[in-house]
Amino acid sequence: MCGFVCLWNIGDESLAEKMVSKIAHRGPDAVEVVRGQGAPVVMAHCRLSIIGPEDGRQPIWDKGDLLVANGEIYNHADLRAILGESAFETESDSESILHLFRSGELRWIARLDGMFAFVLATKTRIIAARDPLGIKPLYMARIGGGLAFASELKAFDGIEVEAVEAIGPGMLYDSRDGLRQWYRTPHGAAEEEPGLDVEAVAGELRLVLDEAVAKWMLADVEVGSFLSGGLDSSIIAALAARLAPYRLKTFAVGTEGSADLAAAREVAAHIGSDHYEEVFTARDVARVLPHVIYHLESADVDLVRSAVPTHFAARLAARHVKAVLTGEGADELFAGYTYHHGYADHPHELAQELTRSLNAMHNINLQRVDRVTMAESLEARTPFLDRDLIDFAQSIPATLKMRRTDPEARESTGPTTEKWILRKAVADLLPESLVWRKKAQFDEGSGTVAALEEALMIVSGADAPLDRAAEAALYERLLREAFETPERILAAAGTWESEERVSAE
């Protein structure tokens, strides 16, 4: 895990150093700035050592080609075996990107399995690409006749550039061929086929989940797990506790007496993890709010609200581990949000909405998780967004995700249960009371909503709680104060929006 800057046809090492210094929090273990030999490129990299800690420094230089990468390639051992171990100079998983490119396969990038963003330069080409759902960030801008790439928007702050744009999820830019989409999220299935064996579907889902967690725990350092006490993080932590060759460390945060802290303790005791928790107050929230907004690179109300507990969880975890697993992605895959209940009798619309929300994660929840954890030099991993798990989950009918739990109830009556097939798949893994517990938003269960209301009064000096418009205005003011060129940040920021179905009845 790391951050990087790349300048193509811009021979300015001091500029690269200035830009990478603004994202140095992403990689405190080493910082390198390298000018290409024979290639018109300058690359800067700040590293958080996770795989190949002894010899995995970047940029990776080999035979005139230069590479910087952010993230993890989980199938790098398989790629080494296929490409030939003798070609590799380091133990870094990122080096497999370089040799796979050299293999000459037309769709070589599709062989990469993991979360990643990278820039690869040869003497005549620059190539930049991003993982299927955009778990890891990548931005591009033009400076004069050249191109600049960076892991975060703040690297461009105060620098004279043309419009900064994100390279989208599953996209690859090639200076020779332009931009292309190398990955497309499979469309979700809607209704069950006659005779579908639901038990078999749940059983297979469990196997795919097991494999995903095992894959995303790959590291040369210890990996911990966020544990809010909700279903998603509890599933990941429970599976990780079974797979880890050490006693898993879990991390929970909340206000005094919050539901999340109590639920997390129950889960930690059940799975036998080494559990850590931290209580925060409204004054703590007021103190960290400018820091959170600066690193989040967004003033969106919903993102800020959810980023606050993520910050405290990341700060706590970073004291003990370098990487953590999170439950991000389960709601989008298995219909976990409150508004999804409105689709209970409209499975085709639900399948479309889940696919849409998966494709929108990159600049909302995934941006929050990446920026806020990396601000604390912590790598966050999202096993629910494993490529094989996405493929399988999208093949599961929407009717098994949002399901009417009373088989005798007529259409449009009776209770509905979100993430039903996921709950069924893990029924033996966790206490029944948790498996079928109704979802609470992270900012609600952790007590952040009440603490934030008081914190906003402290920051603004108001005598009464702020309404949503005033809250949004305060976040935007804090963001503007944090950046030299705030319009550039605001223009690129994502906004959480649901396409709630309006009933025609």
Short mmCIF file of C-alpha atoms in Angstrom, two decimals:
data_model
loop_
_atom_site.label_atom_id
_atom_site.label_comp_id
_atom_site.label_asym_id
_atom_site.label_seq_id
_atom_site.Cartn_x
_atom_site.Cartn_y
_atom_site.Cartn_z
CA MET A 1 0.00 0.00 0.00
CA CYS A 2 1.31 3.42 -0.83
CA GLY A 3 0.90 6.66 -2.70
CA PHE A 4 2.58 7.78 -5.89
CA VAL A 5 3.11 10.62 -8.34
CA CYS A 6 4.16 10.26 -11.97
CA LEU A 7 5.16 13.04 -14.40
CA TRP A 8 5.29 12.19 -18.12
CA ASN A 9 7.06 14.63 -20.44
CA ILE A 10 7.48 16.95 -17.44
CA GLY A 11 11.10 16.73 -16.35
CA ASP A 12 10.69 18.35 -12.94
CA GLU A 13 11.89 16.27 -10.01
CA SER A 14 11.24 19.09 -7.55
CA LEU A 15 7.58 19.15 -8.63
CA ALA A 16 7.31 15.40 -8.11
CA GLU A 17 8.85 15.79 -4.65
CA LYS A 18 6.41 18.59 -3.78
CA MET A 19 3.42 16.57 -4.93
CA VAL A 20 4.38 13.33 -3.18
CA SER A 21 5.07 15.20 0.07
CA LYS A 22 1.36 16.05 0.23
CA ILE A 23 0.41 12.37 0.24
CA ALA A 24 3.34 11.06 2.29
CA HIS A 25 0.89 9.80 4.94
CA ARG A 26 0.05 6.97 2.52
CA GLY A 27 3.52 5.48 2.88
CA PRO A 28 5.73 6.41 5.85
CA ASP A 29 8.20 3.52 5.43
CA ALA A 30 10.11 4.88 2.42
CA VAL A 31 9.98 7.73 -0.11
CA GLU A 32 11.74 7.48 -3.49
CA VAL A 33 11.93 9.89 -6.44
CA VAL A 34 13.38 8.44 -9.67
CA ARG A 35 13.97 9.93 -13.13
CA GLY A 36 13.63 7.52 -16.02
CA GLN A 37 16.75 6.58 -17.94
CA GLY A 38 15.83 7.03 -21.57
CA ALA A 39 12.14 7.51 -20.76
CA PRO A 40 10.68 11.04 -20.31
CA VAL A 41 9.27 10.24 -16.85
CA VAL A 42 9.76 11.13 -13.20
CA MET A 43 8.16 8.87 -10.60
CA ALA A 44 7.78 9.41 -6.86
CA HIS A 45 6.56 6.79 -4.41
CA CYS A 46 5.84 6.65 -0.67
CA ARG A 47 5.59 3.12 0.71
CA LEU A 48 3.73 1.26 3.42
CA SER A 49 5.43 -2.15 3.56
CA ILE A 50 2.92 -5.02 3.46
CA ILE A 51 4.31 -7.62 0.99
CA GLY A 52 8.05 -7.98 0.35
CA PRO A 53 9.03 -5.55 3.12
CA GLU A 54 12.75 -6.12 2.63
CA ASP A 55 13.09 -5.61 -1.12
CA GLY A 56 9.78 -4.20 -2.35
CA ARG A 57 10.82 -0.57 -2.72
CA GLN A 58 9.38 1.44 -5.59
CA PRO A 59 9.53 2.76 -8.25
CA ILE A 60 10.44 -0.59 -9.81
CA TRP A 61 13.03 -0.13 -12.56
CA ASP A 62 13.88 -2.86 -15.05
CA LYS A 63 15.35 -2.76 -18.57
CA GLY A 64 14.34 0.84 -19.13
CA ASP A 65 10.75 0.43 -17.91
CA LEU A 66 9.55 2.10 -14.71
CA LEU A 67 6.54 1.19 -12.53
CA VAL A 68 4.76 2.63 -9.51
CA ALA A 69 1.79 0.80 -8.02
CA ASN A 70 -0.61 1.15 -5.12
CA GLY A 71 -2.57 -1.75 -3.64
CA GLU A 72 -2.14 -5.50 -3.60
CA ILE A 73 -2.03 -8.14 -6.34
CA TYR A 74 -3.39 -11.22 -4.59
CA ASN A 75 -2.59 -13.71 -7.34
CA HIS A 76 1.01 -12.57 -7.72
CA ALA A 77 2.38 -15.99 -6.67
CA ASP A 78 0.41 -17.67 -9.48
CA LEU A 79 1.59 -15.03 -11.95
CA ARG A 80 5.21 -15.60 -10.91
CA ALA A 81 4.85 -19.30 -11.57
CA ILE A 82 3.34 -18.65 -15.01
CA LEU A 83 5.71 -15.86 -16.04
CA GLY A 84 8.84 -17.48 -14.67
CA GLU A 85 10.38 -16.76 -11.27
CA SER A 86 13.77 -16.00 -12.87
CA ALA A 87 12.38 -12.80 -14.39
CA PHE A 88 11.65 -11.30 -10.96
CA GLU A 89 14.15 -9.19 -9.05
CA THR A 90 12.09 -8.67 -5.86
CA GLU A 91 9.45 -10.32 -3.68
CA SER A 92 7.04 -7.43 -4.30
CA ASP A 93 3.62 -8.38 -5.62
CA SER A 94 3.65 -5.20 -7.73
CA GLU A 95 6.51 -6.45 -9.91
CA SER A 96 4.11 -8.97 -11.48
CA ILE A 97 2.37 -6.03 -13.22
CA LEU A 98 5.53 -5.18 -15.12
CA HIS A 99 6.23 -8.73 -16.32
CA LEU A 100 2.62 -9.39 -17.19
CA PHE A 101 2.65 -6.29 -19.39
CA ARG A 102 5.76 -7.59 -21.13
CA SER A 103 4.10 -10.93 -21.82
CA GLY A 104 2.43 -9.38 -24.85
CA GLU A 105 -1.06 -10.67 -24.04
CA LEU A 106 -3.72 -8.38 -25.50
CA ARG A 107 -5.77 -8.33 -22.28
CA TRP A 108 -2.88 -8.78 -19.88
CA ILE A 109 -4.40 -6.46 -17.30
CA ALA A 110 -7.43 -8.73 -16.89
CA ARG A 111 -5.08 -11.32 -15.36
CA LEU A 112 -4.50 -9.10 -12.31
CA ASP A 113 -6.58 -10.06 -9.28
CA GLY A 114 -6.67 -7.55 -6.47
CA MET A 115 -7.07 -3.88 -5.61
CA PHE A 116 -4.68 -1.63 -7.49
CA ALA A 117 -3.80 1.54 -9.29
CA PHE A 118 -0.55 1.84 -11.22
CA VAL A 119 1.42 3.81 -13.78
CA LEU A 120 3.90 2.04 -16.06
CA ALA A 121 6.31 3.91 -18.34
CA THR A 122 8.42 2.67 -21.23
CA LYS A 123 10.62 4.81 -23.45
CA THR A 124 7.67 5.59 -25.70
CA ARG A 125 4.47 4.93 -23.73
CA ILE A 126 2.78 5.71 -20.45
CA ILE A 127 0.07 3.35 -19.18
CA ALA A 128 -2.14 3.96 -16.14
CA ALA A 129 -4.89 1.70 -14.84
CA ARG A 130 -7.24 1.06 -11.95
CA ASP A 131 -8.87 -2.02 -10.41
CA PRO A 132 -12.41 -3.14 -11.38
CA LEU A 133 -14.40 -1.16 -8.79
CA GLY A 134 -11.90 1.61 -8.10
CA ILE A 135 -10.92 0.50 -4.60
CA LYS A 136 -7.61 2.29 -5.07
CA PRO A 137 -7.60 5.88 -6.38
CA LEU A 138 -5.92 7.33 -9.45
CA TYR A 139 -6.07 10.86 -10.87
CA MET A 140 -4.67 12.38 -14.05
CA ALA A 141 -4.12 15.97 -15.19
CA ARG A 142 -2.39 17.78 -18.05
CA ILE A 143 0.49 20.14 -17.31
CA GLY A 144 1.55 21.90 -20.51
CA GLY A 145 2.29 19.17 -23.03
CA GLY A 146 2.74 16.50 -20.38
CA LEU A 147 0.69 14.35 -18.04
CA ALA A 148 0.68 14.11 -14.26
CA PHE A 149 -0.74 11.20 -12.24
CA ALA A 150 -1.28 10.95 -8.48
CA SER A 151 -3.02 8.85 -5.84
CA GLU A 152 -4.95 11.70 -4.24
CA LEU A 153 -6.39 15.04 -5.34
CA LYS A 154 -4.40 16.94 -2.71
CA ALA A 155 -1.19 16.15 -4.61
CA PHE A 156 -2.38 18.65 -7.24
CA ASP A 157 -3.42 21.34 -4.75
CA GLY A 158 -1.91 24.74 -5.55
CA ILE A 159 -0.30 23.51 -8.77
CA GLU A 160 -1.10 25.02 -12.18
CA VAL A 161 -2.76 22.19 -14.07
CA GLU A 162 -5.64 21.72 -16.44
CA ALA A 163 -8.72 19.93 -15.04
CA VAL A 164 -7.91 16.97 -12.81
CA GLU A 165 -9.90 13.86 -13.66
CA ALA A 166 -10.20 10.46 -12.05
CA ILE A 167 -9.31 7.45 -14.14
CA GLY A 168 -12.48 5.44 -13.66
CA PRO A 169 -12.90 1.98 -12.16
CA GLY A 170 -11.85 -0.77 -14.54
CA MET A 171 -10.28 1.78 -16.91
CA LEU A 172 -6.85 1.80 -18.58
CA TYR A 173 -5.19 4.83 -20.16
CA ASP A 174 -2.51 4.24 -22.78
CA SER A 175 -0.76 7.22 -24.38
CA ARG A 176 -0.60 5.18 -27.59
CA ASP A 177 -4.22 3.98 -27.75
CA GLY A 178 -6.18 6.28 -25.41
CA LEU A 179 -8.68 5.26 -22.72
CA ARG A 180 -10.49 1.92 -22.64
CA GLN A 181 -12.66 0.06 -20.17
CA TRP A 182 -11.06 -3.30 -19.46
CA TYR A 183 -13.61 -4.45 -16.85
CA ARG A 184 -17.39 -4.20 -16.68
CA THR A 185 -19.41 -5.17 -13.63
CA PRO A 186 -21.69 -8.11 -14.50
CA HIS A 187 -25.38 -7.27 -14.40
CA GLY A 188 -27.24 -8.70 -11.45
CA ALA A 189 -29.75 -11.54 -11.78
CA ALA A 190 -33.34 -10.74 -10.90
CA GLU A 191 -35.68 -13.70 -10.32
CA GLU A 192 -35.14 -17.30 -9.31
CA GLU A 193 -35.25 -19.94 -11.99
CA PRO A 194 -37.73 -22.80 -11.41
CA GLY A 195 -36.21 -25.51 -9.25
CA LEU A 196 -33.33 -23.38 -7.96
CA ASP A 197 -31.63 -25.13 -5.02
CA VAL A 198 -31.46 -22.27 -2.49
CA GLU A 199 -29.50 -24.36 0.02
CA ALA A 200 -26.87 -25.04 -2.63
CA VAL A 201 -26.64 -21.34 -3.49
CA ALA A 202 -26.09 -20.44 0.17
CA GLY A 203 -23.49 -23.19 0.53
CA GLU A 204 -21.57 -22.05 -2.54
CA LEU A 205 -21.72 -18.43 -1.38
CA ARG A 206 -20.11 -19.48 1.89
CA LEU A 207 -17.25 -21.18 0.03
CA VAL A 208 -16.68 -18.11 -2.15
CA LEU A 209 -16.67 -15.93 0.98
CA ASP A 210 -14.10 -18.19 2.65
CA GLU A 211 -11.83 -18.00 -0.38
CA ALA A 212 -12.17 -14.23 -0.66
CA VAL A 213 -11.20 -13.60 2.96
CA ALA A 214 -8.28 -16.02 2.73
CA LYS A 215 -7.04 -14.28 -0.41
CA TRP A 216 -7.38 -10.76 1.00
CA MET A 217 -5.46 -11.70 4.16
CA LEU A 218 -2.31 -12.29 2.11
CA ALA A 219 0.52 -10.26 3.67
CA ASP A 220 3.97 -10.45 5.18
CA VAL A 221 2.65 -8.54 8.20
CA GLU A 222 -0.25 -9.13 10.57
CA VAL A 223 -3.71 -8.17 9.30
CA GLY A 224 -6.46 -7.05 11.69
CA SER A 225 -10.17 -6.42 11.20
CA PHE A 226 -12.59 -3.59 11.84
CA LEU A 227 -15.50 -4.85 13.93
CA SER A 228 -18.52 -2.57 14.30
CA GLY A 229 -20.72 -5.35 15.63
CA GLY A 230 -22.88 -5.26 12.51
CA LEU A 231 -23.35 -8.23 10.21
CA ASP A 232 -20.86 -7.35 7.48
CA SER A 233 -17.77 -6.65 9.58
CA SER A 234 -18.67 -9.54 11.90
CA ILE A 235 -18.75 -12.01 8.99
CA ILE A 236 -15.34 -10.88 7.78
CA ALA A 237 -13.82 -10.92 11.27
CA ALA A 238 -15.27 -14.36 12.06
CA LEU A 239 -13.87 -15.88 8.87
CA ALA A 240 -10.52 -14.13 9.36
CA ALA A 241 -10.27 -15.41 12.94
CA ARG A 242 -10.56 -18.96 11.60
CA LEU A 243 -7.97 -18.41 8.88
CA ALA A 244 -5.31 -16.29 10.60
CA PRO A 245 -2.16 -18.09 11.82
CA TYR A 246 -2.22 -15.69 14.77
CA ARG A 247 -4.89 -14.43 17.14
CA LEU A 248 -6.85 -11.91 15.10
CA LYS A 249 -6.93 -8.33 16.37
CA THR A 250 -10.30 -6.58 16.05
CA PHE A 251 -11.11 -2.89 16.48
CA ALA A 252 -14.33 -1.11 17.48
CA VAL A 253 -15.15 2.52 18.26
CA GLY A 254 -18.16 4.45 19.50
CA THR A 255 -19.47 6.83 22.09
CA GLU A 256 -19.91 5.70 25.68
CA GLY A 257 -22.64 3.06 25.87
CA SER A 258 -23.15 2.86 22.09
CA ALA A 259 -24.79 -0.17 20.52
CA ASP A 260 -21.79 -0.88 18.28
CA LEU A 261 -19.35 -1.23 21.17
CA ALA A 262 -21.64 -3.69 22.99
CA ALA A 263 -22.31 -5.75 19.85
CA ALA A 264 -18.62 -5.80 18.90
CA ARG A 265 -17.65 -7.11 22.34
CA GLU A 266 -20.17 -9.93 21.92
CA VAL A 267 -18.80 -10.88 18.51
CA ALA A 268 -15.17 -10.63 19.65
CA ALA A 269 -15.89 -12.96 22.54
CA HIS A 270 -17.64 -15.40 20.19
CA ILE A 271 -14.79 -15.55 17.66
CA GLY A 272 -12.00 -15.30 20.23
CA SER A 273 -10.28 -12.23 18.84
CA ASP A 274 -7.84 -9.93 20.63
CA HIS A 275 -10.26 -7.03 20.86
CA TYR A 276 -9.51 -3.30 21.14
CA GLU A 277 -11.98 -0.47 21.49
CA GLU A 278 -11.95 3.30 21.85
CA VAL A 279 -14.60 5.68 23.16
CA PHE A 280 -14.82 9.14 21.60
CA THR A 281 -16.76 12.23 22.65
CA ALA A 282 -18.34 15.21 20.90
CA ARG A 283 -15.23 17.28 21.73
CA ASP A 284 -13.06 14.61 20.10
CA VAL A 285 -15.22 14.83 16.97
CA ALA A 286 -14.98 18.64 16.93
CA ARG A 287 -11.20 18.42 17.22
CA VAL A 288 -10.68 15.98 14.34
CA LEU A 289 -13.34 17.28 11.94
CA PRO A 290 -11.02 19.56 9.88
CA HIS A 291 -8.47 16.72 9.64
CA VAL A 292 -11.14 14.25 8.48
CA ILE A 293 -12.54 16.58 5.81
CA TYR A 294 -9.07 17.45 4.49
CA HIS A 295 -8.13 13.80 4.07
CA LEU A 296 -11.58 12.72 2.87
CA GLU A 297 -11.40 15.25 0.01
CA SER A 298 -15.14 15.73 0.17
CA ALA A 299 -17.69 17.90 1.99
CA ASP A 300 -20.65 15.61 1.28
CA VAL A 301 -22.73 15.38 4.45
CA ASP A 302 -23.27 11.62 4.41
CA LEU A 303 -19.64 10.87 3.60
CA VAL A 304 -18.36 13.11 6.38
CA ARG A 305 -20.74 11.57 8.89
CA SER A 306 -19.54 8.06 8.10
CA ALA A 307 -15.89 9.17 7.83
CA VAL A 308 -15.78 10.34 11.46
CA PRO A 309 -16.10 6.87 13.08
CA THR A 310 -13.87 5.45 10.34
CA HIS A 311 -11.19 7.92 11.42
CA PHE A 312 -11.31 6.82 15.05
CA ALA A 313 -11.29 3.14 14.03
CA ALA A 314 -8.33 3.68 11.70
CA ARG A 315 -6.37 5.61 14.31
CA LEU A 316 -6.97 2.84 16.84
CA ALA A 317 -6.05 0.01 14.45
CA ALA A 318 -2.90 1.77 13.20
CA ARG A 319 -1.40 1.50 16.67
CA HIS A 320 -1.43 -2.30 16.37
CA VAL A 321 -1.41 -3.38 12.69
CA LYS A 322 -0.59 -2.08 9.22
CA ALA A 323 -3.62 -3.56 7.45
CA VAL A 324 -7.26 -4.27 8.31
CA LEU A 325 -10.19 -6.05 6.71
CA THR A 326 -13.50 -4.19 6.39
CA GLY A 327 -17.08 -5.14 5.50
CA GLU A 328 -17.47 -2.60 2.69
CA GLY A 329 -19.44 -3.80 -0.34
CA ALA A 330 -21.90 -6.22 1.29
CA ASP A 331 -24.78 -3.74 1.19
CA GLU A 332 -24.27 -3.07 -2.51
CA LEU A 333 -23.95 -6.78 -3.37
CA PHE A 334 -26.74 -8.15 -1.19
CA ALA A 335 -29.28 -5.30 -0.83
CA GLY A 336 -28.45 -4.05 2.64
CA TYR A 337 -29.63 -0.44 2.65
CA THR A 338 -32.98 0.66 4.06
CA TYR A 339 -34.22 2.01 0.74
CA HIS A 340 -33.70 -1.40 -0.87
CA HIS A 341 -36.83 -2.65 0.93
CA GLY A 342 -38.86 -0.56 -1.51
CA TYR A 343 -37.76 -2.95 -4.27
CA ALA A 344 -38.97 -6.13 -2.52
CA ASP A 345 -41.58 -6.85 -5.19
CA HIS A 346 -39.57 -5.45 -8.08
CA PRO A 347 -36.52 -7.73 -8.44
CA HIS A 348 -35.51 -6.48 -11.88
CA GLU A 349 -35.32 -2.91 -10.60
CA LEU A 350 -33.44 -4.06 -7.50
CA ALA A 351 -30.88 -5.93 -9.61
CA GLN A 352 -30.34 -2.81 -11.71
CA GLU A 353 -29.98 -0.62 -8.62
CA LEU A 354 -27.44 -2.93 -7.00
CA THR A 355 -25.35 -2.93 -10.17
CA ARG A 356 -25.55 0.87 -10.33
CA SER A 357 -24.50 1.29 -6.72
CA LEU A 358 -21.56 -1.09 -7.14
CA ASN A 359 -20.32 1.04 -10.03
CA ALA A 360 -20.74 4.22 -7.95
CA MET A 361 -18.76 3.06 -4.91
CA HIS A 362 -15.39 4.36 -6.09
CA ASN A 363 -15.94 8.01 -5.21
CA ILE A 364 -18.21 7.56 -2.21
CA ASN A 365 -17.76 4.73 0.31
CA LEU A 366 -14.55 3.42 -1.24
CA GLN A 367 -13.12 6.94 -1.31
CA ARG A 368 -14.00 7.31 2.37
CA VAL A 369 -12.36 4.02 3.35
CA ASP A 370 -9.21 4.63 1.31
CA ARG A 371 -8.58 8.26 2.28
CA VAL A 372 -9.45 8.03 5.97
CA THR A 373 -7.46 4.84 6.64
CA MET A 374 -4.46 5.94 4.57
CA ALA A 375 -4.43 9.24 6.47
CA GLU A 376 -3.37 7.06 9.42
CA SER A 377 -0.94 5.00 7.28
CA LEU A 378 -3.27 2.00 7.48
CA GLU A 379 -4.21 -0.29 4.58
CA ALA A 380 -7.91 -1.19 4.36
CA ARG A 381 -8.95 -4.33 2.50
CA THR A 382 -12.46 -5.12 1.26
CA PRO A 383 -12.95 -8.90 0.77
CA PHE A 384 -16.62 -8.50 -0.21
CA LEU A 385 -15.34 -6.74 -3.33
CA ASP A 386 -13.20 -9.66 -4.42
CA ARG A 387 -13.69 -10.15 -8.15
CA ASP A 388 -14.81 -13.78 -7.87
CA LEU A 389 -17.23 -12.87 -5.08
CA ILE A 390 -18.70 -10.02 -7.15
CA ASP A 391 -19.23 -12.38 -10.09
CA PHE A 392 -20.96 -14.98 -7.92
CA ALA A 393 -23.04 -12.50 -5.92
CA GLN A 394 -24.29 -10.83 -9.09
CA SER A 395 -25.46 -14.24 -10.34
CA ILE A 396 -27.66 -14.70 -7.25
CA PRO A 397 -31.27 -13.63 -7.93
CA ALA A 398 -32.34 -10.37 -6.29
CA THR A 399 -35.32 -12.25 -4.83
CA LEU A 400 -32.85 -14.11 -2.56
CA LYS A 401 -31.24 -10.88 -1.41
CA MET A 402 -34.31 -8.86 -0.40
CA ARG A 403 -36.73 -11.58 0.60
CA ARG A 404 -40.20 -11.75 2.07
CA THR A 405 -39.75 -13.85 5.19
CA ASP A 406 -43.35 -15.02 5.45
CA PRO A 407 -43.92 -17.48 2.58
CA GLU A 408 -47.70 -17.29 3.09
CA ALA A 409 -47.78 -13.49 2.75
CA ARG A 410 -49.17 -12.10 -0.46
CA GLU A 411 -47.16 -9.75 -2.66
CA SER A 412 -46.66 -6.29 -1.11
CA THR A 413 -47.48 -7.58 2.40
CA GLY A 414 -45.45 -9.15 5.15
CA PRO A 415 -41.95 -8.38 6.45
CA THR A 416 -38.86 -8.22 4.25
CA THR A 417 -35.32 -9.14 5.23
CA GLU A 418 -32.31 -7.50 3.60
CA LYS A 419 -29.22 -9.59 2.72
CA TRP A 420 -31.27 -12.75 3.30
CA ILE A 421 -29.04 -15.14 1.32
CA LEU A 422 -25.90 -13.75 2.94
CA ARG A 423 -27.40 -14.27 6.40
CA LYS A 424 -28.37 -17.82 5.48
CA ALA A 425 -24.84 -18.54 4.22
CA VAL A 426 -23.26 -17.58 7.56
CA ALA A 427 -25.98 -18.84 9.91
CA ASP A 428 -23.57 -21.22 11.66
CA LEU A 429 -20.76 -18.69 11.90
CA LEU A 430 -22.20 -16.17 14.37
CA PRO A 431 -24.85 -15.99 17.11
CA GLU A 432 -28.38 -16.15 15.71
CA SER A 433 -29.25 -12.81 17.33
CA LEU A 434 -26.51 -11.13 15.29
CA VAL A 435 -27.10 -12.99 12.04
CA TRP A 436 -30.68 -11.73 11.90
CA ARG A 437 -30.06 -8.33 13.56
CA LYS A 438 -31.46 -5.41 11.55
CA LYS A 439 -28.90 -3.12 9.98
CA ALA A 440 -27.78 0.14 11.59
CA GLN A 441 -25.67 2.72 9.76
CA PHE A 442 -22.09 2.90 11.09
CA ASP A 443 -22.55 6.53 12.15
CA GLU A 444 -25.79 5.64 13.97
CA GLY A 445 -24.70 2.46 15.75
CA SER A 446 -21.44 4.03 16.87
CA GLY A 447 -23.23 7.02 18.39
CA THR A 448 -21.64 9.42 15.92
CA VAL A 449 -24.90 11.15 14.97
CA ALA A 450 -25.52 12.52 18.46
CA ALA A 451 -21.84 13.30 19.07
CA LEU A 452 -21.56 15.04 15.71
CA GLU A 453 -24.62 17.19 16.40
CA GLU A 454 -22.94 18.53 19.54
CA ALA A 455 -19.55 18.79 17.81
CA LEU A 456 -21.01 20.95 15.04
CA MET A 457 -22.36 23.36 17.61
CA ILE A 458 -18.88 23.54 19.16
CA VAL A 459 -17.16 24.17 15.82
CA SER A 460 -19.73 26.68 14.53
CA GLY A 461 -20.44 28.39 17.84
CA ALA A 462 -24.19 27.88 17.29
CA ASP A 463 -26.62 27.75 20.21
CA ALA A 464 -28.84 25.12 18.58
CA PRO A 465 -28.26 22.03 16.42
CA LEU A 466 -27.50 22.78 12.76
CA ASP A 467 -29.94 21.73 10.06
CA ARG A 468 -28.62 19.73 7.11
CA ALA A 469 -28.03 22.80 4.91
CA ALA A 470 -26.01 24.54 7.62
CA GLU A 471 -24.09 21.32 8.28
CA ALA A 472 -23.20 21.05 4.58
CA ALA A 473 -22.13 24.70 4.49
CA LEU A 474 -19.84 24.16 7.50
CA TYR A 475 -18.18 21.13 5.90
CA GLU A 476 -17.61 23.07 2.69
CA ARG A 477 -16.09 25.98 4.64
CA LEU A 478 -13.68 23.63 6.41
CA LEU A 479 -12.70 22.07 3.10
CA ARG A 480 -12.12 25.46 1.47
CA GLU A 481 -9.92 26.51 4.37
CA ALA A 482 -7.81 23.36 3.99
CA PHE A 483 -6.88 23.73 0.29
CA GLU A 484 -5.28 26.38 -1.91
CA THR A 485 -7.44 25.33 -4.86
CA PRO A 486 -10.63 24.01 -3.20
CA GLU A 487 -12.79 24.27 -6.34
CA ARG A 488 -10.69 21.51 -7.88
CA ILE A 489 -11.41 19.25 -4.89
CA LEU A 490 -15.12 20.07 -4.75
CA ALA A 491 -15.54 19.49 -8.49
CA ALA A 492 -14.21 15.93 -8.20
CA ALA A 493 -15.99 14.95 -4.98
CA GLY A 494 -18.56 12.20 -5.04
CA THR A 495 -22.06 12.39 -3.56
CA TRP A 496 -23.98 9.48 -2.09
CA GLU A 497 -27.27 9.17 -3.91
CA SER A 498 -29.75 6.33 -4.03
CA GLU A 499 -32.20 5.79 -6.84
CA GLU A 500 -35.11 5.07 -4.55
CA ARG A 501 -38.03 3.56 -6.40
CA VAL A 502 -41.13 5.72 -6.44
CA SER A 503 -44.11 3.43 -6.05
CA ALA A 504 -46.60 3.55 -8.91
CA GLU A 505 -49.39 2.13 -6.77
#
